[in-house]
Short mmCIF file of C-alpha atoms in Angstrom, two decimals:
data_model
loop_
_atom_site.label_atom_id
_atom_site.label_comp_id
_atom_site.label_asym_id
_atom_site.label_seq_id
_atom_site.Cartn_x
_atom_site.Cartn_y
_atom_site.Cartn_z
CA UNK B 688 -19.26 230.73 99.73
CA UNK B 689 -17.37 229.44 96.81
CA UNK B 690 -19.22 232.00 94.50
CA UNK B 691 -18.09 234.87 96.55
CA UNK B 692 -14.32 233.65 96.77
CA UNK B 693 -14.29 233.22 92.99
CA UNK B 694 -15.76 237.06 92.56
CA UNK B 695 -13.26 237.77 95.27
CA UNK B 696 -10.27 236.66 93.31
CA UNK B 697 -11.64 238.23 89.91
CA UNK B 698 -11.53 241.70 92.21
CA UNK B 699 -8.29 241.01 93.13
CA UNK B 700 -7.04 240.65 89.74
CA UNK B 701 -9.06 243.87 88.56
CA UNK B 702 -7.29 245.75 91.44
CA UNK B 703 -3.92 244.41 90.43
CA UNK B 704 -4.66 245.54 87.03
CA UNK B 705 -5.55 249.11 87.57
CA UNK B 706 -2.34 250.20 89.06
CA UNK B 707 -0.09 247.89 86.64
CA UNK B 708 -1.99 249.59 83.55
CA UNK B 709 -1.39 253.00 84.77
CA UNK B 710 2.30 251.97 85.09
CA UNK B 711 3.28 249.71 82.71
CA UNK B 712 0.61 249.97 79.79
CA UNK B 713 3.28 251.71 77.62
CA UNK B 714 6.33 249.36 78.26
CA UNK B 715 6.27 247.22 75.37
CA UNK B 716 9.77 245.16 73.95
CA UNK B 717 9.79 244.19 70.03
CA UNK B 718 10.41 240.44 69.54
CA UNK B 719 14.16 239.51 69.91
CA UNK B 720 15.10 242.52 72.06
CA UNK B 721 17.21 241.63 75.23
CA UNK B 722 16.38 243.49 78.41
CA UNK B 723 17.87 243.71 81.50
CA UNK B 724 15.53 244.21 84.71
CA UNK B 725 17.15 245.27 87.45
CA UNK B 726 16.17 244.89 91.07
CA UNK B 727 13.43 242.57 90.18
CA UNK B 728 12.56 241.69 93.88
CA UNK B 729 9.76 239.25 94.15
CA UNK B 730 8.80 239.21 90.52
CA UNK B 731 5.69 241.44 90.74
CA UNK B 732 6.85 243.66 87.71
CA UNK B 733 8.42 240.47 85.92
CA UNK B 734 5.52 238.81 85.46
CA UNK B 735 4.01 242.15 83.88
CA UNK B 736 6.91 242.60 81.60
CA UNK B 737 7.22 239.13 80.44
CA UNK B 738 3.70 238.74 79.47
CA UNK B 739 3.31 242.12 77.99
CA UNK B 740 6.57 241.41 75.62
CA UNK B 741 6.37 237.73 75.21
CA UNK B 742 8.71 237.71 72.43
CA UNK B 743 11.47 239.67 74.21
CA UNK B 744 14.28 238.05 76.08
CA UNK B 745 14.51 239.21 79.76
CA UNK B 746 17.44 238.90 82.32
CA UNK B 747 16.13 239.65 86.07
CA UNK B 748 18.65 240.37 88.77
CA UNK B 749 18.40 241.01 92.32
CA UNK B 750 20.65 240.64 95.15
CA UNK B 751 18.33 238.57 97.21
CA UNK B 752 18.42 234.90 96.77
CA UNK B 753 15.13 234.29 98.54
CA UNK B 754 13.35 237.18 96.52
CA UNK B 755 14.89 235.43 93.37
CA UNK B 756 13.09 232.43 94.48
CA UNK B 757 9.75 233.92 94.49
CA UNK B 758 10.18 235.84 91.53
CA UNK B 759 11.16 232.06 89.61
CA UNK B 760 7.98 230.71 91.21
CA UNK B 761 5.72 233.51 90.16
CA UNK B 762 7.19 233.57 86.26
CA UNK B 763 6.70 229.60 86.36
CA UNK B 764 3.18 229.83 87.70
CA UNK B 765 2.23 232.41 84.90
CA UNK B 766 3.62 230.08 82.21
CA UNK B 767 6.62 232.48 81.11
CA UNK B 768 9.83 231.24 79.29
CA UNK B 769 11.12 234.33 78.30
CA UNK B 770 13.10 235.23 81.73
CA UNK B 771 16.20 234.21 83.01
CA UNK B 772 17.27 234.83 86.57
CA UNK B 773 20.69 235.99 88.02
CA UNK B 774 21.98 236.88 91.53
CA UNK B 775 23.51 240.41 90.96
CA UNK B 776 23.69 243.77 92.15
CA UNK B 777 23.63 247.04 90.32
CA UNK B 778 26.68 248.51 91.25
CA UNK B 779 28.70 245.07 89.97
CA UNK B 780 26.80 243.65 87.17
CA UNK B 781 28.36 240.42 85.58
CA UNK B 782 27.50 241.72 82.04
CA UNK B 783 29.63 242.96 79.06
CA UNK B 784 29.31 246.31 78.09
CA UNK B 785 26.57 247.37 75.85
CA UNK B 786 24.87 243.75 75.92
CA UNK B 787 21.36 244.74 76.52
CA UNK B 788 18.98 246.55 74.15
CA UNK B 789 16.76 247.83 76.97
CA UNK B 790 17.00 248.34 80.75
CA UNK B 791 14.15 248.53 83.27
CA UNK B 792 14.07 249.55 86.65
CA UNK B 793 11.11 249.82 89.20
CA UNK B 794 11.23 250.84 92.65
CA UNK B 795 15.01 250.61 92.93
CA UNK B 796 16.83 253.99 92.98
CA UNK B 797 14.62 254.83 95.95
CA UNK B 798 16.49 252.73 98.21
CA UNK B 799 20.14 253.66 97.02
CA UNK B 800 22.51 255.91 98.58
CA UNK B 801 24.12 256.64 94.98
CA UNK B 802 21.53 256.94 92.23
CA UNK B 803 23.91 258.70 89.66
CA UNK B 804 26.29 255.52 90.36
CA UNK B 805 23.70 253.08 89.77
CA UNK B 806 22.59 254.78 86.39
CA UNK B 807 26.10 254.93 85.44
CA UNK B 808 26.47 251.16 85.84
CA UNK B 809 23.27 250.54 84.14
CA UNK B 810 24.23 252.89 81.31
CA UNK B 811 27.43 250.54 80.73
CA UNK B 812 25.50 247.39 80.10
CA UNK B 813 23.20 249.30 77.33
CA UNK B 814 23.80 249.37 73.81
CA UNK B 815 24.18 252.68 71.99
CA UNK B 816 20.45 254.04 70.98
CA UNK B 817 18.81 251.54 73.74
CA UNK B 818 16.14 252.74 76.13
CA UNK B 819 16.27 252.94 79.93
CA UNK B 820 12.98 252.85 81.44
CA UNK B 821 13.07 253.75 85.41
CA UNK B 822 9.57 254.00 87.50
CA UNK B 823 9.94 255.35 91.07
CA UNK B 824 7.39 256.73 93.70
CA UNK B 825 7.47 260.00 95.56
CA UNK B 826 6.06 259.97 99.00
CA UNK B 827 5.77 263.83 99.19
CA UNK B 828 3.34 263.70 96.52
CA UNK B 829 0.96 262.17 98.91
CA UNK B 830 -2.42 264.11 100.03
CA UNK B 831 -5.69 263.03 101.11
CA UNK B 832 -9.10 264.45 102.35
CA UNK B 833 -9.58 265.09 105.36
CA UNK B 834 -6.03 265.69 105.91
CA UNK B 835 -4.80 265.88 109.66
CA UNK B 836 -1.38 267.22 111.04
CA UNK B 837 -1.03 263.36 112.34
CA UNK B 838 -1.57 261.72 109.17
CA UNK B 839 0.99 264.03 107.51
CA UNK B 840 3.51 263.24 110.15
CA UNK B 841 3.11 259.54 109.94
CA UNK B 842 4.14 259.76 105.96
CA UNK B 843 6.99 262.21 107.03
CA UNK B 844 8.37 259.40 109.37
CA UNK B 845 8.50 257.17 106.48
CA UNK B 846 10.68 260.03 104.32
CA UNK B 847 12.82 260.28 107.27
CA UNK B 848 13.41 256.81 108.06
CA UNK B 849 14.10 256.01 104.12
CA UNK B 850 16.57 258.73 104.24
CA UNK B 851 18.40 257.63 107.42
CA UNK B 852 18.99 254.21 105.36
CA UNK B 853 20.66 256.20 102.59
CA UNK B 854 17.46 256.14 100.26
CA UNK B 855 15.27 258.98 98.95
CA UNK B 856 11.71 258.52 98.93
CA UNK B 857 11.01 261.74 97.25
CA UNK B 858 13.15 260.62 93.92
CA UNK B 859 10.15 260.49 91.73
CA UNK B 860 10.31 264.33 91.11
CA UNK B 861 14.44 263.71 90.62
CA UNK B 862 14.12 261.22 87.68
CA UNK B 863 14.67 263.99 84.98
CA UNK B 864 17.64 265.50 86.37
CA UNK B 865 19.23 262.46 87.48
CA UNK B 866 18.78 260.82 83.99
CA UNK B 867 19.97 263.85 82.18
CA UNK B 868 22.81 264.13 84.60
CA UNK B 869 23.85 260.50 84.25
CA UNK B 870 24.17 261.19 80.27
CA UNK B 871 21.10 259.75 78.99
CA UNK B 872 19.60 261.43 75.95
CA UNK B 873 15.89 261.97 75.00
CA UNK B 874 14.79 262.18 78.68
CA UNK B 875 11.09 262.01 78.89
CA UNK B 876 9.42 261.99 82.45
CA UNK B 877 5.58 261.45 82.78
CA UNK B 878 3.83 261.41 86.03
CA UNK B 879 1.45 258.79 86.89
CA UNK B 880 -0.98 259.97 89.35
CA UNK B 881 -3.21 257.58 91.19
CA UNK B 882 -6.61 259.74 92.36
CA UNK B 883 -8.67 257.48 94.44
CA UNK B 884 -12.35 258.40 95.58
CA UNK B 885 -15.36 256.23 96.62
CA UNK B 886 -16.57 256.20 93.16
CA UNK B 887 -13.72 253.37 92.67
CA UNK B 888 -14.16 250.90 95.57
CA UNK B 889 -11.33 248.78 93.89
CA UNK B 890 -8.60 251.59 94.12
CA UNK B 891 -9.57 252.29 97.91
CA UNK B 892 -8.98 248.83 98.82
CA UNK B 893 -6.20 247.86 96.69
CA UNK B 894 -4.15 251.00 96.41
CA UNK B 895 -5.20 253.61 99.32
CA UNK B 896 -5.68 250.73 102.08
CA UNK B 897 -3.80 247.69 100.91
CA UNK B 898 -0.65 249.36 99.24
CA UNK B 899 -0.08 252.87 100.61
CA UNK B 900 -1.85 252.78 104.13
CA UNK B 901 -0.27 249.25 104.76
CA UNK B 902 3.03 250.33 103.59
CA UNK B 903 2.89 253.44 106.27
CA UNK B 904 1.84 251.15 108.94
CA UNK B 905 4.68 248.77 108.34
CA UNK B 906 6.99 251.70 109.54
CA UNK B 907 5.44 252.02 113.14
CA UNK B 908 8.17 250.17 115.11
CA UNK B 909 10.97 252.08 113.59
CA UNK B 910 9.25 255.55 113.65
CA UNK B 911 8.62 254.77 117.45
CA UNK B 912 11.93 253.48 118.07
CA UNK B 913 13.68 256.39 116.51
CA UNK B 914 11.56 258.64 118.64
CA UNK B 915 9.92 260.59 115.41
CA UNK B 916 6.46 260.09 116.78
CA UNK B 917 4.58 258.94 119.99
CA UNK B 918 2.52 255.76 119.77
CA UNK B 919 -0.88 257.85 120.33
CA UNK B 920 -0.08 260.31 117.66
CA UNK B 921 1.11 257.57 115.21
CA UNK B 922 -1.98 255.71 115.86
CA UNK B 923 -4.17 258.59 115.23
CA UNK B 924 -2.53 259.44 111.98
CA UNK B 925 -2.83 256.06 110.67
CA UNK B 926 -6.57 256.03 111.67
CA UNK B 927 -6.93 259.43 109.92
CA UNK B 928 -5.54 257.94 106.64
CA UNK B 929 -8.18 255.08 106.95
CA UNK B 930 -10.66 258.09 107.67
CA UNK B 931 -10.03 259.34 104.11
CA UNK B 932 -10.65 255.98 102.41
CA UNK B 933 -14.40 256.38 103.63
CA UNK B 934 -17.13 257.57 101.51
CA UNK B 935 -16.58 261.38 101.53
CA UNK B 936 -12.76 261.10 101.26
CA UNK B 937 -10.03 261.07 98.88
CA UNK B 938 -6.59 260.05 98.38
CA UNK B 939 -3.84 261.04 96.13
CA UNK B 940 -0.34 260.05 95.09
CA UNK B 941 1.92 260.20 92.15
CA UNK B 942 4.34 257.69 90.61
CA UNK B 943 6.84 259.08 87.87
CA UNK B 944 7.96 257.17 84.68
CA UNK B 945 11.11 257.81 83.00
CA UNK B 946 12.21 256.75 79.33
CA UNK B 947 15.56 257.95 78.15
CA UNK B 948 18.21 256.52 75.96
CA UNK B 949 21.91 255.81 75.70
CA UNK B 950 23.82 258.16 73.37
CA UNK B 951 24.16 256.55 69.86
CA UNK B 952 21.64 255.13 67.29
CA UNK B 953 18.04 255.24 67.89
CA UNK B 954 16.70 252.12 69.23
CA UNK B 955 13.96 250.19 67.32
CA UNK U 441 12.85 292.61 66.19
CA UNK U 442 9.53 292.41 64.66
CA UNK U 443 10.67 288.79 63.88
CA UNK U 444 11.18 288.15 67.62
CA UNK U 445 7.95 289.61 68.54
CA UNK U 446 5.98 287.37 66.08
CA UNK U 447 7.74 284.21 67.43
CA UNK U 448 7.10 285.44 70.83
CA UNK U 449 3.30 286.03 70.13
CA UNK U 450 3.26 282.37 68.53
CA UNK U 451 4.86 280.78 71.66
CA UNK U 452 2.70 282.55 74.12
CA UNK U 453 -0.30 281.24 72.16
CA UNK U 454 1.28 277.87 72.49
CA UNK U 455 1.76 278.39 76.24
CA UNK U 456 -1.67 279.09 76.81
CA UNK U 457 -2.63 276.28 74.77
CA UNK U 458 -0.85 273.63 76.93
CA UNK U 459 -3.00 274.39 80.04
CA UNK U 460 -6.00 275.16 78.26
CA UNK U 461 -5.84 271.53 76.65
CA UNK U 462 -5.23 269.97 79.73
CA UNK U 463 -8.41 271.44 81.51
CA UNK U 464 -10.56 272.08 78.82
CA UNK U 465 -10.24 269.54 76.00
CA UNK U 466 -12.87 267.42 77.03
CA UNK U 467 -15.45 270.01 77.65
CA UNK U 468 -17.73 270.52 74.51
CA UNK U 469 -21.51 271.20 74.84
CA UNK U 470 -23.83 270.37 71.82
CA UNK U 471 -25.60 272.62 69.25
CA UNK U 472 -28.21 274.81 71.01
CA UNK U 473 -27.46 273.78 74.28
CA UNK U 474 -27.60 276.51 77.21
CA UNK U 475 -24.63 276.62 79.28
CA UNK U 476 -24.14 278.95 82.52
CA UNK U 477 -20.99 280.11 82.91
CA UNK U 478 -20.87 281.22 86.85
CA UNK U 479 -17.91 283.51 88.10
CA UNK U 480 -16.47 284.17 84.47
CA UNK U 481 -14.00 286.69 85.85
CA UNK U 482 -12.22 288.46 83.00
CA UNK U 483 -13.22 285.62 80.60
CA UNK U 484 -10.03 283.73 80.09
CA UNK U 485 -12.35 280.51 80.30
CA UNK U 486 -15.39 282.09 78.41
CA UNK U 487 -13.28 282.18 75.31
CA UNK U 488 -12.06 278.75 75.58
CA UNK U 489 -15.96 277.54 76.08
CA UNK U 490 -17.47 279.78 73.47
CA UNK U 491 -14.66 278.69 70.80
CA UNK U 492 -14.81 275.08 71.63
CA UNK U 493 -18.59 274.81 71.52
CA UNK U 494 -19.20 277.41 68.68
CA UNK U 495 -23.06 276.27 68.17
CA UNK U 496 -23.87 276.20 72.18
CA UNK U 497 -25.39 279.44 73.98
CA UNK U 498 -23.57 280.61 76.71
CA UNK U 499 -24.52 282.88 79.65
CA UNK U 500 -21.63 284.06 81.61
CA UNK U 501 -22.04 285.82 84.60
CA UNK U 502 -19.75 287.64 87.37
CA UNK U 503 -20.27 289.80 90.34
CA UNK U 504 -17.62 292.36 88.92
CA UNK U 505 -18.75 294.76 86.43
CA UNK U 506 -14.91 295.53 85.55
CA UNK U 507 -14.18 291.87 85.08
CA UNK U 508 -17.49 291.79 82.93
CA UNK U 509 -16.10 294.49 80.70
CA UNK U 510 -12.79 292.61 80.29
CA UNK U 511 -14.59 289.54 79.36
CA UNK U 512 -16.60 291.27 76.77
CA UNK U 513 -13.80 292.69 75.11
CA UNK U 514 -12.11 289.23 74.91
CA UNK U 515 -15.19 287.63 73.50
CA UNK U 516 -15.62 290.65 70.93
CA UNK U 517 -11.67 290.04 69.99
CA UNK U 518 -12.50 286.59 69.49
CA UNK U 519 -15.00 287.16 67.37
CA UNK U 520 -17.59 284.97 69.27
CA UNK U 521 -21.33 285.72 69.07
CA UNK U 522 -22.72 282.84 71.46
CA UNK U 523 -21.94 284.64 74.74
CA UNK U 524 -24.09 287.13 76.73
CA UNK U 525 -23.09 288.63 79.91
CA UNK U 526 -25.01 289.37 83.10
CA UNK U 527 -23.91 290.71 86.63
CA UNK U 528 -24.86 288.26 89.05
CA UNK U 529 -23.92 286.36 92.32
CA UNK U 530 -23.85 282.49 92.52
CA UNK U 531 -26.02 282.66 95.87
CA UNK U 532 -28.60 284.73 94.21
CA UNK U 533 -28.78 283.92 90.23
CA UNK U 534 -31.49 285.86 88.25
CA UNK U 535 -32.62 282.85 86.25
CA UNK U 536 -35.72 280.52 86.48
CA UNK U 537 -35.44 276.94 87.99
CA UNK U 538 -34.19 274.22 85.58
CA UNK U 539 -33.42 276.71 82.88
CA UNK U 540 -30.01 275.51 81.86
CA UNK U 541 -28.90 272.51 80.14
CA UNK U 542 -25.30 272.73 81.76
CA UNK U 543 -23.58 274.81 83.94
CA UNK U 544 -19.87 275.38 83.93
CA UNK U 545 -17.62 276.90 87.13
CA UNK U 546 -13.84 277.27 87.13
CA UNK U 547 -11.62 278.66 90.04
CA UNK U 548 -14.79 279.95 91.78
CA UNK U 549 -15.59 277.54 94.62
CA UNK U 550 -12.09 278.03 96.16
CA UNK U 551 -13.07 281.50 97.04
CA UNK U 552 -16.34 280.98 98.59
CA UNK U 553 -17.01 280.36 102.45
CA UNK U 554 -20.09 278.22 101.33
CA UNK U 555 -19.11 275.86 98.49
CA UNK U 556 -22.24 273.50 99.40
CA UNK U 557 -24.57 276.30 99.25
CA UNK U 558 -23.18 277.80 96.02
CA UNK U 559 -23.77 274.28 94.34
CA UNK U 560 -27.08 273.96 95.79
CA UNK U 561 -27.80 277.36 93.72
CA UNK U 562 -26.49 276.21 90.89
CA UNK U 563 -28.29 273.03 90.98
CA UNK U 564 -31.26 274.86 91.17
CA UNK U 565 -31.09 276.37 87.58
CA UNK U 566 -29.75 273.11 86.00
CA UNK U 567 -32.43 270.90 84.32
CA UNK U 568 -32.84 267.02 85.36
CA UNK U 569 -29.85 265.19 83.91
CA UNK U 570 -27.93 268.40 83.02
CA UNK U 571 -24.25 268.23 83.71
CA UNK U 572 -22.16 270.42 85.99
CA UNK U 573 -18.45 270.76 85.45
CA UNK U 574 -16.10 272.13 88.45
CA UNK U 575 -12.51 272.79 87.80
CA UNK U 576 -10.15 273.79 90.79
CA UNK U 577 -6.66 273.94 91.80
CA UNK U 578 -5.43 272.44 95.25
CA UNK U 579 -2.45 274.68 96.49
CA UNK U 580 -1.14 271.69 98.54
CA UNK U 581 -0.66 269.35 95.51
CA UNK U 582 2.37 271.78 94.99
CA UNK U 583 5.96 270.12 95.06
CA UNK U 584 9.17 270.78 93.50
CA UNK U 585 12.88 269.66 93.11
CA UNK U 586 14.91 271.10 94.69
CA UNK U 587 12.44 271.69 97.74
CA UNK U 588 13.25 274.04 100.62
CA UNK U 589 11.50 274.53 103.96
CA UNK U 590 11.21 278.33 102.65
CA UNK U 591 9.51 277.77 99.59
CA UNK U 592 7.02 275.01 101.08
CA UNK U 593 6.55 277.94 103.83
CA UNK U 594 5.51 280.41 101.11
CA UNK U 595 2.72 278.17 99.91
CA UNK U 596 1.42 277.25 103.02
CA UNK U 597 1.01 281.44 103.25
CA UNK U 598 -1.20 281.40 100.30
CA UNK U 599 -3.19 278.38 101.51
CA UNK U 600 -3.62 280.43 105.24
CA UNK U 601 -4.25 283.41 103.64
CA UNK U 602 -6.97 282.00 101.65
CA UNK U 603 -8.44 280.27 104.54
CA UNK U 604 -8.54 283.58 106.75
CA UNK U 605 -10.58 285.03 103.68
CA UNK U 606 -13.20 282.20 104.07
CA UNK U 607 -11.67 280.43 101.08
CA UNK U 608 -10.24 277.08 100.81
CA UNK U 609 -7.38 276.53 98.20
CA UNK U 610 -7.20 273.17 99.05
CA UNK U 611 -10.72 272.57 97.27
CA UNK U 612 -9.54 270.47 94.34
CA UNK U 613 -9.35 267.30 96.54
CA UNK U 614 -12.64 267.71 98.02
CA UNK U 615 -14.88 268.04 94.47
CA UNK U 616 -15.87 264.39 94.72
CA UNK U 617 -17.38 264.80 98.28
CA UNK U 618 -18.68 268.21 97.78
CA UNK U 619 -20.53 267.18 94.74
CA UNK U 620 -21.93 264.08 96.10
CA UNK U 621 -23.19 265.59 99.14
CA UNK U 622 -25.03 268.35 97.22
CA UNK U 623 -27.18 265.73 95.49
CA UNK U 624 -25.58 265.66 92.27
CA UNK U 625 -25.16 261.96 90.63
CA UNK U 626 -22.80 260.21 88.17
CA UNK U 627 -19.78 262.38 90.01
CA UNK U 628 -16.59 261.68 88.28
CA UNK U 629 -13.28 263.44 89.05
CA UNK U 630 -10.17 263.34 87.15
CA UNK U 631 -7.16 265.00 88.32
CA UNK U 632 -5.27 267.08 85.87
CA UNK U 633 -1.68 267.21 86.90
CA UNK U 634 0.85 269.49 85.37
CA UNK U 635 4.49 268.22 85.75
CA UNK U 636 7.34 270.46 84.48
CA UNK U 637 10.96 270.02 83.70
CA UNK U 638 13.36 271.91 81.54
CA UNK U 639 12.30 269.30 78.60
CA UNK U 640 9.46 271.61 78.44
CA UNK U 641 10.81 275.47 78.51
CA UNK U 642 7.38 276.49 77.29
CA UNK U 643 5.56 275.04 80.44
CA UNK U 644 8.56 276.13 82.73
CA UNK U 645 7.90 280.01 81.69
CA UNK U 646 4.05 279.93 81.16
CA UNK U 647 3.07 277.51 84.26
CA UNK U 648 6.14 277.19 86.87
CA UNK U 649 7.23 280.87 86.64
CA UNK U 650 4.43 283.26 85.17
CA UNK U 651 1.40 281.49 86.69
CA UNK U 652 2.23 279.57 90.04
CA UNK U 653 5.45 281.67 91.36
CA UNK U 654 3.75 284.80 90.16
CA UNK U 655 0.46 283.83 91.82
CA UNK U 656 2.63 283.19 95.25
CA UNK U 657 4.58 286.25 94.70
CA UNK U 658 1.73 288.56 94.64
CA UNK U 659 0.86 287.29 98.14
CA UNK U 660 4.14 288.93 99.57
CA UNK U 661 2.46 291.89 101.26
CA UNK U 662 -0.33 290.23 102.92
CA UNK U 663 1.87 287.19 104.26
CA UNK U 664 4.54 289.78 105.92
CA UNK U 665 1.22 292.22 107.00
CA UNK U 666 0.01 288.95 108.85
CA UNK U 667 3.49 288.04 110.17
CA UNK U 668 3.24 284.86 108.63
CA UNK U 669 6.82 284.99 107.60
CA UNK U 670 9.46 287.38 107.78
CA UNK U 671 10.60 289.40 104.32
CA UNK U 672 14.02 287.63 104.36
CA UNK U 673 12.48 283.78 104.59
CA UNK U 674 9.90 285.04 101.98
CA UNK U 675 12.54 286.23 99.14
CA UNK U 676 14.54 283.41 99.93
CA UNK U 677 11.10 281.06 99.55
CA UNK U 678 10.78 282.68 96.26
CA UNK U 679 14.26 282.52 94.94
CA UNK U 680 14.32 278.90 95.67
CA UNK U 681 10.89 278.35 94.05
CA UNK U 682 12.72 280.04 90.98
CA UNK U 683 15.62 277.42 91.27
CA UNK U 684 13.28 274.82 90.95
CA UNK U 685 12.61 276.23 87.21
CA UNK U 686 16.41 275.75 86.23
CA UNK U 687 17.56 272.96 83.86
CA UNK U 688 17.93 270.50 86.80
CA UNK U 689 14.80 271.07 88.55
CA UNK U 690 11.16 269.89 88.40
CA UNK U 691 7.71 271.42 89.38
CA UNK U 692 4.24 269.67 90.18
CA UNK U 693 1.04 271.17 90.62
CA UNK U 694 -2.45 269.28 90.41
CA UNK U 695 -5.94 270.54 89.08
CA UNK U 696 -9.09 268.58 89.52
CA UNK U 697 -11.98 268.51 86.91
CA UNK U 698 -15.67 267.23 88.33
CA UNK U 699 -18.31 266.25 86.11
CA UNK U 700 -21.70 265.45 87.54
CA UNK U 701 -25.37 265.61 86.82
CA UNK U 702 -28.33 266.90 88.00
CA UNK U 703 -30.68 263.75 89.04
CA UNK U 704 -33.26 262.95 86.42
CA UNK U 705 -33.03 262.08 82.68
CA UNK U 706 -29.52 261.62 81.34
CA UNK U 707 -28.26 264.78 79.33
CA UNK U 708 -27.54 264.54 75.73
#
């Protein structure tokens, strides 16, 4: 049993590694760089940033004290000493103009009613030539095999619920125009597509089941309460999505990563 | 004017290069290998195969004599001497069992009512351990920004028309289960996503406009004749797709490439 648990823990680390590699492998900050991570949540990305760029100095902020407590715990558990935490809102950052070398945001803009306003606030605290990195998903990029109308409709519910909350879960495809219109220069967007079939049981488990379907399942009560679907159709949609994680299925989703610069001298 | 034309020709070569690189850069056959290209059409891929693996010997077949004539012309214009052409149908290949080292098919299975049957026929002529490479698109992988209901509907028409003709334009996501169920071993599928924004004017022109939207536009008469959309909605959908190719738009599509092997000794 212990042997199994150890192997299981190893497997879980490998799983987390596949998605982290896809999204974060090309984010590295030089020694001494000052980096603002805005909307750090419970610190899932903070640990990757801090360990990936051990000689950079991070300031990670979030609006939720409870999330910051969790993030602090993760960073301590990882033994990192290069992260300072602050309670702060992207629209009201308690930092001087141009005081950061780099800015990093991940899964933040999708929740905001005013992404251009947020980018404007982030640009203010970024020095000329400094880089901004933005990573977001796009729920409209999801598809699978076999795919049914009910499964498609459950994902559509998620998109509609996010829209009613003022967010945009189709924001990945908008990163290029958003950053360009916000005055950033040399905007470069790269898609980070997750393709999963049963030759990758680790990704079937970690991404298709435990990340994506779990996220959709979490919207059940809201979708039913809003009358977007009835319970039977919803449950069939979820079962159909699990069906696509079987040996003869496939599952696709795309994240988008943008890197751009504040106008001015080129960042080192 | 001449200067412009030369630059234009250069640009067109560059454009063709981007998609070819994405789909074909990792297909190389060793000296002396015998390769069947099935469904070569007018030879667009044949030229890439023959020039990419100049010491391999290709047999390229198609059911259409007119297409084969064009393919022959392209190969002669490219100065290749390692391709033999034959009229043949995938379901009735005039070749002995196990006589090819490798098999290559591109944009063929999507048109067939019986992809597993075709794969069975291709497997017959492949030696044990030989590789099969399959490249297909997936029209359900398309999305853009901004996206409208009419634009989505035009692409849906394309999918429905293909389905009525017995084909499956959502076949990209099915390559893994199809090849696995057809008895091929070590099936590996990789997505080849095309992401286009206005930082890549070459791809806006060559892929979004001249490949994808042009293909959708070609289905206008059929879509209207079948009553799938009315003319006004169709024309708005096409105009909306062009809108997504402007400076603040984006455009996404995904091809899938599968490589697998006939059971037996591993291919060199």
